[in-house]
Amino acid sequence: MTQHLLAIPAQKPGLLARLMHNADIKLMALLIRASIALSYWRAMRRADSAVDRGTLRQQRDFKLKFALSGDRAMRGFKFRCRYSRYYQLQLLSRILQQQAETEFGRRHRFASTGSLADYRVQVPLQDYETLRPYIQRHLHGEADVLLAGKPCYYATTSGSTGQPKFIPVTVAQKQSAHQDAARLWGYSLQQNHPGAFSGKSLVIVSPAVEGHAPDGTPYGSISGQYIQDLDEAIRHKYLLPYDVYCISDYDARYYTILRLGLADADVSLVSSTNPSTLSLLAEKGAKWQEWLLQDLEQGGIHPQFAIEPEIRARLLPLCKADPVRAAQLRMLAQQDPQQLLRPYHYWPKLVVIACWTGGNSAFFLQKMQQWYGQVHIKDLGFLASEIRGSVPLALDQSAGVLTIDDNFFEFAPVSTVQQGEPEFLLADQLEIDQHYYLYFTNTAGLYRYDLNDIVAVRGFLGTTPLIDFIQKGKGVTNITGEKIYEQQVLAAVASAEQQTELKLVFFQCLASVKAGGYQLFAEFCQSPGQPDLSAFAAAFEQALQQQNIEYRSKRLSQRLVPVQVHALAPGALELFKRRRVAAGVREAQFKTVPLTADESLSAAFDIIGSSAAQGNQHVA
């Protein structure tokens, strides 16, 4: 099978190229060891105490682990990027061989797949809903259904039907697709800006384990799982203990992050997937600055916050009194033009923030600067619960190199998808500045998987493209990672109508980045009074949270504001249709837009009443 798949013209690395590559890796390993040993010997001669020498040994171990594994991984990755088609087809061949005896593999004739064309015919494009029946059987303990054996873990995210997705993760994939890619990312950051790891790293993730499947397999956040699995030689660089991520109350979690963060000025790197989280953290720090400074001065964690007793007990020894530090920060806040305590006050050594910068992140990045100052941004890459799709290798750029070692990629130009006849291309066939839908096959049971994501090509490393996330495809909006689907909005509106007995003529849901949340513009059959409109807003909010677990999470963590419902004047649908036809849409092709991120579509609506769902209302 490998031979047939590789019959597609693919430049193969020659023997001399492979020998030179291996020799280069070994030589660099020797040089790295020698350099670290020399600097360690010099520092040890100047050490004044056993404590200093212990710290130096810890630093040496970190540098050896980080530099040796990082350099080896980076050189190997860049070598394979020169021959992307060859290594991509090798990967696909291995996947088909490994999964041939699964139920999915037998049904789609993996064992007899003789070419890439065969694979595309035998396996139509998949999404989570087409794979859900297979995954449900894995969740209940069956083996060899979608993938060989059983998953060791499930990454959770929201699904288009309102039911959560449980993305299978295997032991091998966790090592390769997550830890190895993270090593490449971290090593490239060290090369970009050595100061990024000169101090502590404050990293914000969700808990690794949020529950267990019926067969006992854990599920949760894959980023939390990565933090939990950190090597001891690296763990000491992370400021926050894992317990912090397990605090269930979001305000209590934010406060604890800030309480531990303010106590340590030696923070050089801050990381969170969403820049909106970092803006919110800074705003909370300013809101709670008196409590935080009082706790820092006297020790402890403010009793106002609902921290699980066992977690509070483990964290209290870390929250020592430091009146000198508290006085310094209080003085800096008083000198601030608005007398606010900001991250650049308590983390003066901060040089890099790691977060998303693609899609609509620019709005949140601008907001973040007023709190964190002018620091470098290192993009985390094309990330989803299903895939770590790229590794950015440069600072202040969102484009990242495709993870060709872990995922077999296919692409289709957006125009061909819109025409209903997608033209599938391999990674080395793409063109710079063109936009494509991305599909992938991985080692954990996702075959020709359609994320409904659009990416742009920004350049190449060898024959491997650097991609940038542009936006979700049709029928999905995204402000800060929640990924709301049209079907979810339709279901939430229907639920709100049923609960309140208010019927709609027409509606349009807007994902407003500027407002930081969702707004529902609705023409009612009968104009509602304010109490009825408020009830409808509350019912819609509750239903949307039930439909989408990521939306619920973002609401609970206050990264999204409550839904706001705007009642429109009678005749809104007809006026909207006239405007769309006047803008060039054929009357026969006119459609309402249930969900959009285009604020111009709602700009001319005649609003006669508005109501927002109250506070942080949420469902259990």
Coordinates of C-alpha atoms in Angstrom, one line a residue:
M1 CA 0.0 0.0 0.0
T2 CA 2.8 2.4 0.9
Q3 CA 4.3 1.8 -2.6
H4 CA 1.1 2.7 -4.3
L5 CA 0.4 5.8 -2.3
L6 CA 4.0 7.1 -2.9
A7 CA 3.5 6.6 -6.6
I8 CA 2.3 10.2 -6.6
P9 CA 5.4 12.2 -7.6
A10 CA 7.1 13.0 -4.3
Q11 CA 10.7 14.1 -3.8
K12 CA 12.4 11.7 -1.5
P13 CA 15.4 12.7 0.6
G14 CA 18.5 11.0 -0.7
L15 CA 21.0 8.9 1.3
L16 CA 23.6 11.7 1.4
A17 CA 21.0 14.3 2.7
R18 CA 19.9 11.9 5.4
L19 CA 23.4 11.2 6.5
M20 CA 24.3 14.9 6.6
H21 CA 21.2 15.6 8.6
N22 CA 21.9 12.9 11.2
A23 CA 25.6 14.1 11.6
D24 CA 24.4 17.7 12.0
I25 CA 22.0 16.7 14.8
K26 CA 24.8 14.8 16.7
L27 CA 27.3 17.6 16.3
M28 CA 24.9 20.2 17.6
A29 CA 24.1 18.0 20.6
L30 CA 27.8 17.9 21.5
L31 CA 28.1 21.7 21.2
I32 CA 25.0 22.3 23.3
R33 CA 26.2 20.0 26.0
A34 CA 29.7 21.6 26.1
S35 CA 28.2 25.1 26.2
I36 CA 25.9 24.4 29.1
A37 CA 28.5 22.5 31.0
L38 CA 31.0 25.4 30.7
S39 CA 28.5 28.0 31.9
Y40 CA 27.4 25.7 34.7
W41 CA 31.0 25.2 35.9
R42 CA 31.7 29.0 35.8
A43 CA 28.5 29.7 37.8
M44 CA 29.2 27.0 40.4
R45 CA 32.6 28.5 41.1
R46 CA 30.8 31.8 42.0
A47 CA 28.0 30.1 44.1
D48 CA 28.0 31.2 47.7
S49 CA 25.8 28.5 49.3
A50 CA 24.4 25.0 48.9
V51 CA 21.0 26.7 48.0
D52 CA 22.6 28.6 45.2
R53 CA 24.3 25.4 43.9
G54 CA 21.0 23.5 44.0
T55 CA 19.3 26.3 42.0
L56 CA 22.1 26.2 39.5
R57 CA 21.8 22.4 39.1
Q58 CA 18.0 22.9 38.5
Q59 CA 18.7 25.5 35.8
R60 CA 21.3 23.3 34.2
D61 CA 18.9 20.3 34.0
F62 CA 16.2 22.6 32.5
K63 CA 18.6 23.9 29.9
L64 CA 19.8 20.4 29.0
K65 CA 16.4 19.0 28.7
F66 CA 15.0 22.0 26.8
A67 CA 17.9 22.7 24.5
L68 CA 18.9 19.1 23.5
S69 CA 15.3 17.8 22.9
G70 CA 14.3 21.1 21.2
D71 CA 17.2 21.4 18.9
R72 CA 16.9 17.7 17.8
A73 CA 13.2 18.1 17.2
M74 CA 13.5 21.4 15.3
R75 CA 16.3 20.1 13.0
G76 CA 14.3 17.0 12.2
F77 CA 11.1 18.9 11.6
K78 CA 12.7 21.4 9.3
F79 CA 14.4 18.6 7.3
R80 CA 11.0 16.8 6.8
C81 CA 9.4 20.1 5.8
R82 CA 11.7 20.1 2.7
Y83 CA 10.0 16.9 1.6
S84 CA 6.4 17.4 2.8
R85 CA 4.7 15.3 0.1
Y86 CA 6.9 12.3 0.7
Y87 CA 6.4 12.4 4.5
Q88 CA 2.7 13.2 4.3
L89 CA 2.0 10.2 2.1
Q90 CA 4.1 8.0 4.4
L91 CA 2.0 9.2 7.3
L92 CA -1.2 8.4 5.5
S93 CA 0.0 5.0 4.6
R94 CA 0.9 4.2 8.2
I95 CA -2.5 5.4 9.5
L96 CA -4.4 3.2 7.0
Q97 CA -2.3 0.2 7.9
Q98 CA -2.7 0.8 11.7
Q99 CA -6.5 1.3 11.4
A100 CA -7.3 -1.3 8.7
E101 CA -8.9 -3.8 11.1
T102 CA -11.1 -1.3 12.9
E103 CA -14.8 -1.3 12.0
F104 CA -14.4 2.1 10.3
G105 CA -11.3 0.8 8.4
R106 CA -13.1 -2.4 7.2
R107 CA -16.2 -0.5 6.2
H108 CA -14.1 2.0 4.1
R109 CA -11.7 -0.7 2.7
F110 CA -8.5 0.7 4.2
A111 CA -6.6 -2.6 3.5
S112 CA -7.3 -2.3 -0.2
T113 CA -6.6 1.4 -0.6
G114 CA -4.1 1.5 -3.5
S115 CA -3.8 5.3 -4.1
L116 CA -4.7 8.7 -2.7
A117 CA -7.5 8.8 -5.3
D118 CA -8.9 5.6 -3.8
Y119 CA -8.8 7.0 -0.3
R120 CA -10.7 10.1 -1.4
V121 CA -13.4 7.9 -3.1
Q122 CA -13.7 5.4 -0.3
V123 CA -13.8 8.0 2.6
P124 CA -16.1 10.9 2.0
L125 CA -15.4 14.1 4.1
Q126 CA -16.3 13.5 7.7
D127 CA -17.4 15.8 10.6
Y128 CA -18.1 15.0 14.2
E129 CA -21.7 14.1 13.6
T130 CA -20.8 11.4 11.0
L131 CA -18.3 9.9 13.5
R132 CA -20.4 10.3 16.6
P133 CA -21.9 6.8 16.5
Y134 CA -18.4 5.2 16.4
I135 CA -17.2 7.5 19.2
Q136 CA -20.3 6.7 21.3
R137 CA -19.3 3.0 21.2
H138 CA -15.8 3.8 22.3
L139 CA -17.2 5.9 25.2
H140 CA -19.1 2.8 26.3
G141 CA -15.9 0.7 26.3
E142 CA -15.8 -0.9 22.8
A143 CA -12.4 -1.3 21.2
D144 CA -11.4 -1.3 17.5
V145 CA -14.4 0.8 16.3
L146 CA -13.1 4.1 15.0
L147 CA -9.5 3.5 15.9
A148 CA -7.3 0.5 16.9
G149 CA -7.8 -0.2 20.6
K150 CA -9.5 2.5 22.7
P151 CA -8.8 6.2 23.4
C152 CA -6.9 7.0 26.6
Y153 CA -8.5 10.4 26.9
Y154 CA -11.2 12.6 25.3
A155 CA -10.8 16.3 24.6
T156 CA -14.2 18.0 25.0
T157 CA -15.7 20.9 23.0
S158 CA -19.1 22.0 21.8
G159 CA -20.9 20.3 18.9
S160 CA -23.1 21.6 16.2
T161 CA -26.2 19.7 17.5
G162 CA -26.0 20.9 21.1
Q163 CA -24.4 17.7 22.3
P164 CA -20.7 18.0 23.3
K165 CA -18.0 16.5 21.2
F166 CA -15.7 14.0 22.7
I167 CA -12.5 14.0 20.6
P168 CA -10.5 10.7 20.9
V169 CA -6.9 11.0 22.0
T170 CA -4.4 8.1 22.0
V171 CA -1.2 7.7 24.0
A172 CA 0.9 8.0 20.8
Q173 CA -1.0 11.0 19.6
K174 CA -0.7 12.8 23.0
Q175 CA 3.1 12.3 22.8
S176 CA 3.5 13.3 19.1
A177 CA 0.7 15.8 18.3
H178 CA 0.8 17.6 21.6
Q179 CA 4.0 17.3 23.5
D180 CA 6.3 17.2 20.4
A181 CA 4.6 20.1 18.8
A182 CA 4.7 22.0 22.1
R183 CA 8.5 21.3 22.2
L184 CA 8.9 22.8 18.8
W185 CA 6.9 25.9 19.8
G186 CA 8.8 26.4 23.0
Y187 CA 12.2 25.9 21.5
S188 CA 11.4 28.4 18.7
L189 CA 10.4 30.9 21.3
Q190 CA 13.7 30.4 23.1
Q191 CA 15.5 31.1 19.8
N192 CA 13.2 34.1 19.1
H193 CA 13.6 35.7 22.5
P194 CA 15.9 34.0 25.1
G195 CA 14.4 36.3 27.8
A196 CA 11.0 34.6 27.5
F197 CA 12.2 31.8 29.7
S198 CA 14.5 33.9 31.9
G199 CA 11.8 34.0 34.6
K200 CA 8.6 32.1 35.5
S201 CA 5.8 31.3 33.1
L202 CA 2.2 32.0 34.1
V203 CA 0.0 29.7 32.0
I204 CA -3.8 29.7 32.2
V205 CA -5.6 26.5 31.1
S206 CA -8.7 24.5 31.9
P207 CA -8.7 21.4 34.1
A208 CA -7.3 18.2 32.5
V209 CA -10.1 16.1 33.9
E210 CA -13.6 17.4 33.9
G211 CA -15.4 14.1 34.1
H212 CA -15.3 10.4 32.9
A213 CA -16.9 8.6 30.1
P214 CA -19.3 5.7 30.8
D215 CA -16.3 3.3 30.6
G216 CA -14.2 5.4 33.0
T217 CA -12.0 7.1 30.5
P218 CA -11.2 10.7 31.5
Y219 CA -12.2 13.7 29.5
G220 CA -11.4 17.4 29.7
S221 CA -9.0 20.0 28.4
I222 CA -6.1 18.8 26.3
S223 CA -4.0 21.9 27.3
G224 CA -4.7 21.1 31.0
Q225 CA -3.6 17.5 30.3
Y226 CA -0.3 18.8 28.8
I227 CA 0.4 20.9 32.0
Q228 CA -0.4 18.0 34.2
D229 CA 2.1 15.8 32.3
L230 CA 5.0 18.2 32.4
D231 CA 8.4 16.8 33.1
E232 CA 9.9 17.7 36.5
A233 CA 12.9 19.4 34.9
I234 CA 10.5 21.9 33.3
R235 CA 7.6 22.1 35.8
H236 CA 9.6 24.4 38.2
K237 CA 9.4 27.2 35.6
Y238 CA 5.6 27.3 35.9
L239 CA 4.3 29.7 38.5
L240 CA 0.8 28.3 39.1
P241 CA 0.3 24.9 40.8
Y242 CA -2.1 22.6 39.0
D243 CA -4.6 23.0 41.9
V244 CA -5.4 26.5 40.7
Y245 CA -7.0 25.2 37.4
C246 CA -9.3 23.0 39.5
I247 CA -11.0 25.8 41.3
S248 CA -14.6 25.6 40.0
D249 CA -15.7 29.2 40.7
Y250 CA -14.3 31.4 37.9
D251 CA -14.0 34.6 40.0
A252 CA -12.2 32.6 42.7
R253 CA -9.9 31.1 40.1
Y254 CA -9.1 34.5 38.6
Y255 CA -8.4 35.9 42.1
T256 CA -6.1 33.1 43.0
I257 CA -4.2 33.5 39.8
L258 CA -3.7 37.2 40.5
R259 CA -2.9 36.5 44.2
L260 CA -0.1 34.2 43.3
G261 CA 1.0 36.3 40.3
L262 CA 1.3 39.6 42.2
A263 CA 3.6 37.9 44.7
D264 CA 6.2 37.1 42.1
A265 CA 7.8 39.8 40.0
D266 CA 9.9 37.2 38.2
V267 CA 7.3 36.5 35.4
S268 CA 8.7 36.7 31.9
L269 CA 6.0 34.8 30.0
V270 CA 2.2 34.8 30.2
S271 CA 0.1 32.4 28.2
S272 CA -3.6 31.9 27.6
T273 CA -5.2 30.7 24.4
N274 CA -7.6 33.6 24.2
P275 CA -6.4 37.2 24.5
S276 CA -9.8 38.0 25.9
T277 CA -9.0 36.0 29.0
L278 CA -5.8 38.0 29.6
S279 CA -7.7 41.3 29.3
L280 CA -10.4 40.1 31.7
L281 CA -7.7 39.0 34.2
A282 CA -6.1 42.4 34.1
E283 CA -9.5 44.1 34.6
K284 CA -10.2 41.9 37.5
G285 CA -6.8 42.7 39.0
A286 CA -7.7 46.4 38.9
K287 CA -11.2 45.8 40.4
W288 CA -9.8 43.7 43.2
Q289 CA -6.5 45.6 43.7
E290 CA -7.2 46.6 47.4
W291 CA -8.1 43.1 48.4
L292 CA -5.1 41.7 46.5
L293 CA -2.7 44.2 48.1
Q294 CA -4.1 43.6 51.5
D295 CA -3.7 39.8 51.1
L296 CA -0.2 40.3 49.8
E297 CA 0.6 42.5 52.8
Q298 CA -0.9 40.2 55.5
G299 CA -0.8 36.8 53.8
G300 CA -3.6 34.4 52.9
I301 CA -6.5 34.5 50.3
H302 CA -9.5 36.7 50.8
P303 CA -12.4 34.7 52.3
Q304 CA -14.9 36.4 49.8
F305 CA -13.9 33.8 47.2
A306 CA -15.4 30.3 47.1
I307 CA -12.4 28.1 46.8
E308 CA -12.8 24.4 47.5
P309 CA -11.6 23.9 51.2
E310 CA -9.0 21.2 50.3
I311 CA -7.6 23.3 47.5
R312 CA -7.5 26.5 49.7
A313 CA -5.6 24.5 52.3
R314 CA -3.0 23.4 49.8
L315 CA -2.6 26.9 48.4
L316 CA -2.4 28.9 51.6
P317 CA 1.2 28.0 52.4
L318 CA 2.1 29.6 49.0
C319 CA 0.4 32.8 49.9
K320 CA 2.8 34.3 52.4
A321 CA 2.8 37.9 53.6
D322 CA 5.1 40.3 51.8
P323 CA 4.5 43.8 53.1
V324 CA 7.5 45.2 51.2
R325 CA 6.2 43.9 47.8
A326 CA 2.7 45.2 48.7
A327 CA 4.0 48.7 49.4
Q328 CA 5.9 48.7 46.1
L329 CA 2.8 47.8 44.1
R330 CA 0.6 50.2 46.0
M331 CA 3.0 53.0 45.1
L332 CA 3.0 52.0 41.4
A333 CA -0.8 52.0 41.4
Q334 CA -0.9 55.5 42.9
Q335 CA 1.5 56.7 40.2
D336 CA -0.7 55.3 37.4
P337 CA -2.7 58.0 35.6
Q338 CA -6.0 56.2 36.6
Q339 CA -4.6 54.8 39.8
L340 CA -5.0 51.3 38.6
L341 CA -2.8 48.3 39.2
R342 CA -1.8 46.8 35.9
P343 CA 0.2 43.7 34.9
Y344 CA 3.1 45.8 33.7
H345 CA 3.4 47.0 37.3
Y346 CA 3.5 43.6 38.9
W347 CA 5.4 41.8 36.1
P348 CA 8.1 44.2 35.0
K349 CA 10.2 41.4 33.4
L350 CA 7.3 40.3 31.2
V351 CA 8.6 40.2 27.6
V352 CA 6.3 37.7 25.7
I353 CA 2.6 36.9 25.8
A354 CA 1.5 33.7 24.2
C355 CA -2.0 33.6 22.8
W356 CA -4.1 33.5 19.6
T357 CA -3.6 36.4 17.2
G358 CA -5.5 35.2 14.2
G359 CA -9.2 35.6 13.2
N360 CA -10.9 38.4 15.2
S361 CA -8.2 38.4 17.9
A362 CA -6.9 41.8 16.8
F363 CA -9.7 43.5 18.7
F364 CA -8.8 41.8 22.0
L365 CA -5.0 42.3 21.4
Q366 CA -5.5 46.1 21.2
K367 CA -7.5 46.1 24.4
M368 CA -4.8 44.0 26.1
Q369 CA -2.0 46.4 25.4
Q370 CA -3.4 49.1 27.8
W371 CA -2.9 46.5 30.6
Y372 CA 0.3 44.7 29.6
G373 CA 2.2 47.3 27.6
Q374 CA 4.2 46.8 24.5
V375 CA 5.4 43.2 24.7
H376 CA 6.1 40.6 22.0
I377 CA 3.3 38.2 21.1
K378 CA 3.9 34.6 20.3
D379 CA 1.0 33.0 18.5
L380 CA 0.0 29.5 19.8
G381 CA -0.8 28.3 16.3
F382 CA -3.8 26.8 14.5
L383 CA -5.4 25.1 17.5
A384 CA -8.7 23.2 18.2
S385 CA -9.7 20.4 20.4
E386 CA -9.4 18.1 17.4
I387 CA -6.0 19.2 16.2
R388 CA -2.8 21.2 16.8
G389 CA -2.5 22.1 13.1
S390 CA 0.4 24.5 13.0
V391 CA 3.5 25.7 14.9
P392 CA 4.4 29.4 14.6
L393 CA 8.2 29.7 14.5
A394 CA 8.5 33.5 14.7
L395 CA 7.5 36.3 17.1
D396 CA 4.7 38.8 16.4
Q397 CA 3.4 36.7 13.5
S398 CA 0.3 34.5 13.5
A399 CA 1.3 32.2 10.6
G400 CA 2.6 28.7 11.6
V401 CA 4.1 25.8 9.8
L402 CA 1.8 22.8 9.2
T403 CA 2.2 19.9 11.6
I404 CA 3.0 17.5 8.8
D405 CA 4.4 14.8 11.2
D406 CA 1.1 14.4 13.0
N407 CA -1.7 15.1 10.5
F408 CA -2.3 14.2 6.8
F409 CA -3.6 17.4 5.3
E410 CA -5.9 18.2 2.3
F411 CA -7.1 21.6 1.2
A412 CA -9.8 23.0 -1.1
P413 CA -9.9 26.5 -2.5
V414 CA -12.8 28.4 -0.9
S415 CA -14.2 29.2 -4.4
T416 CA -14.4 25.5 -5.4
V417 CA -16.2 24.6 -2.1
Q418 CA -18.7 27.5 -2.6
Q419 CA -19.4 26.1 -6.1
G420 CA -20.1 22.7 -4.7
E421 CA -17.2 21.0 -6.4
P422 CA -14.2 21.1 -4.0
E423 CA -10.8 20.6 -5.7
F424 CA -8.6 18.8 -3.2
L425 CA -4.9 19.7 -3.0
L426 CA -1.9 18.5 -1.0
A427 CA 0.2 20.9 1.2
D428 CA 2.9 21.5 -1.4
Q429 CA 0.3 22.5 -4.0
L430 CA -1.0 25.6 -2.2
E431 CA -0.4 29.2 -3.3
I432 CA 0.7 32.1 -1.1
D433 CA -2.2 34.5 0.0
Q434 CA -4.9 32.1 -1.2
H435 CA -7.7 31.0 1.1
Y436 CA -8.6 27.3 1.6
Y437 CA -10.8 25.0 3.6
L438 CA -8.7 22.6 5.6
Y439 CA -9.3 18.9 6.1
F440 CA -7.1 16.4 8.0
T441 CA -6.6 12.7 8.8
N442 CA -4.9 11.8 12.1
T443 CA -3.7 8.8 14.1
A444 CA -6.6 9.0 16.6
G445 CA -9.6 8.2 14.4
L446 CA -10.4 11.4 12.5
Y447 CA -10.4 10.7 8.8
R448 CA -10.7 13.5 6.2
Y449 CA -12.2 15.6 9.0
D450 CA -13.8 18.9 8.1
L451 CA -13.4 21.5 10.8
N452 CA -15.3 24.1 8.7
D453 CA -12.3 26.4 9.1
I454 CA -10.8 28.7 6.4
V455 CA -7.0 29.3 6.4
A456 CA -4.7 31.5 4.3
V457 CA -1.2 30.6 3.2
R458 CA 1.4 33.2 4.2
G459 CA 4.6 31.5 3.0
F460 CA 6.6 28.2 2.9
L461 CA 9.2 26.4 4.9
G462 CA 10.7 24.2 2.3
T463 CA 7.6 22.7 0.6
T464 CA 5.5 23.0 3.7
P465 CA 3.1 26.0 3.9
L466 CA 2.7 28.5 6.8
I467 CA -1.0 28.9 7.5
D468 CA -3.0 31.5 9.2
F469 CA -6.6 31.0 10.6
I470 CA -8.9 33.4 8.9
Q471 CA -12.4 32.5 10.1
K472 CA -15.0 29.7 10.5
G473 CA -16.8 28.6 7.4
K474 CA -20.5 28.8 6.8
G475 CA -23.0 28.7 9.6
V476 CA -20.6 29.3 12.5
T477 CA -19.5 32.4 14.5
N478 CA -16.7 32.7 17.0
I479 CA -15.8 35.6 19.3
T480 CA -13.6 34.0 21.9
G481 CA -13.5 30.3 21.2
E482 CA -17.2 29.4 21.7
K483 CA -18.0 28.4 18.1
I484 CA -21.8 29.0 17.9
Y485 CA -23.6 27.1 15.1
E486 CA -26.7 28.2 13.2
Q487 CA -28.5 25.1 14.4
Q488 CA -27.8 26.0 18.0
V489 CA -29.3 29.5 17.5
L490 CA -32.4 28.1 15.8
A491 CA -32.9 25.6 18.6
A492 CA -32.4 28.2 21.3
V493 CA -34.9 30.6 19.6
A494 CA -37.5 27.7 19.3
S495 CA -37.0 26.9 23.0
A496 CA -37.4 30.5 24.1
E497 CA -40.6 30.8 21.9
Q498 CA -42.0 27.7 23.6
Q499 CA -41.1 28.8 27.1
T500 CA -42.5 32.4 26.8
E501 CA -45.2 31.8 24.2
L502 CA -43.8 34.7 22.2
K503 CA -43.6 34.0 18.5
L504 CA -41.2 35.6 16.0
V505 CA -41.7 36.7 12.5
F506 CA -38.0 37.1 11.8
F507 CA -34.7 37.2 13.7
Q508 CA -31.0 37.6 13.2
C509 CA -28.3 36.7 15.8
L510 CA -25.2 38.9 15.7
A511 CA -21.8 37.8 17.1
S512 CA -20.6 41.3 18.1
V513 CA -16.8 41.4 18.8
K514 CA -17.2 45.1 19.8
A515 CA -19.9 44.3 22.3
G516 CA -18.2 41.2 23.5
G517 CA -21.3 39.0 23.1
Y518 CA -24.3 38.0 21.1
Q519 CA -27.3 40.2 20.2
L520 CA -30.6 38.8 18.9
F521 CA -32.6 41.2 16.6
A522 CA -36.1 39.9 16.5
E523 CA -39.4 40.9 15.0
F524 CA -42.2 39.5 17.2
C525 CA -45.7 38.6 16.0
Q526 CA -47.0 41.0 18.7
S527 CA -44.7 43.6 20.1
P528 CA -43.8 42.4 23.7
G529 CA -43.8 44.6 26.8
Q530 CA -40.5 44.9 28.8
P531 CA -41.3 42.0 31.2
D532 CA -42.0 39.7 28.3
L533 CA -38.9 40.8 26.4
S534 CA -36.8 40.2 29.5
A535 CA -38.3 36.8 30.0
F536 CA -37.5 36.0 26.3
A537 CA -33.9 37.2 26.7
A538 CA -33.4 35.0 29.8
A539 CA -35.0 31.9 28.1
F540 CA -32.8 32.4 25.0
E541 CA -29.7 32.8 27.1
Q542 CA -30.4 29.6 29.1
A543 CA -31.2 27.6 25.9
L544 CA -28.0 28.7 24.1
Q545 CA -26.0 27.7 27.2
Q546 CA -27.7 24.3 27.1
Q547 CA -27.0 24.0 23.3
N548 CA -23.3 24.9 23.5
I549 CA -20.9 24.0 26.4
E550 CA -18.2 26.3 25.2
Y551 CA -20.6 29.2 25.2
R552 CA -21.7 28.3 28.7
S553 CA -18.0 28.2 29.8
K554 CA -17.3 31.6 28.2
R555 CA -20.3 33.1 30.0
L556 CA -19.4 31.6 33.3
S557 CA -15.8 32.9 33.0
Q558 CA -17.2 36.3 31.9
R559 CA -15.3 36.3 28.6
L560 CA -18.7 36.9 26.9
V561 CA -21.4 39.3 28.1
P562 CA -25.0 38.2 28.5
V563 CA -27.2 37.9 25.4
Q564 CA -29.1 41.1 24.5
V565 CA -32.4 40.9 22.7
H566 CA -33.6 43.8 20.6
A567 CA -37.3 44.0 19.6
L568 CA -37.7 45.4 16.0
A569 CA -40.5 47.5 14.7
P570 CA -43.2 45.7 12.6
G571 CA -42.2 45.1 9.0
A572 CA -38.5 44.5 9.8
L573 CA -38.3 41.4 7.7
E574 CA -39.7 43.1 4.6
L575 CA -37.4 46.1 5.1
F576 CA -34.4 43.8 5.5
K577 CA -35.3 42.0 2.3
R578 CA -35.6 45.2 0.3
R579 CA -32.1 46.4 1.5
R580 CA -30.5 43.1 0.6
V581 CA -32.1 43.2 -2.9
A582 CA -31.0 46.8 -3.3
A583 CA -27.5 45.7 -2.4
G584 CA -27.5 43.2 -5.4
V585 CA -28.9 40.0 -4.0
R586 CA -31.4 38.5 -6.5
E587 CA -34.9 38.4 -5.0
A588 CA -35.3 34.7 -5.8
Q589 CA -32.0 34.0 -4.0
F590 CA -32.8 36.1 -0.9
K591 CA -32.4 34.2 2.4
T592 CA -32.6 35.4 6.0
V593 CA -29.3 35.2 8.0
P594 CA -30.0 33.4 11.3
L595 CA -26.4 33.9 12.5
T596 CA -23.7 36.4 11.4
A597 CA -20.7 38.3 12.5
D598 CA -21.4 41.1 9.9
E599 CA -22.4 44.1 12.0
S600 CA -23.5 46.0 8.9
L601 CA -26.5 43.7 8.4
S602 CA -28.1 44.9 11.6
A603 CA -27.0 48.6 11.4
A604 CA -30.3 49.9 9.9
F605 CA -32.8 47.9 12.1
D606 CA -35.4 50.0 13.8
I607 CA -35.2 48.9 17.5
I608 CA -38.3 49.6 19.7
G609 CA -37.1 47.8 22.9
S610 CA -34.1 45.9 24.3
S611 CA -33.4 43.6 27.2
A612 CA -30.3 41.7 28.3
A613 CA -30.2 38.4 30.2
Q614 CA -29.2 39.2 33.7
G615 CA -25.7 38.9 35.1
N616 CA -23.9 35.6 34.9
Q617 CA -27.1 33.6 34.6
H618 CA -26.2 30.0 33.7
V619 CA -27.6 26.5 33.7
A620 CA -26.5 23.6 35.7

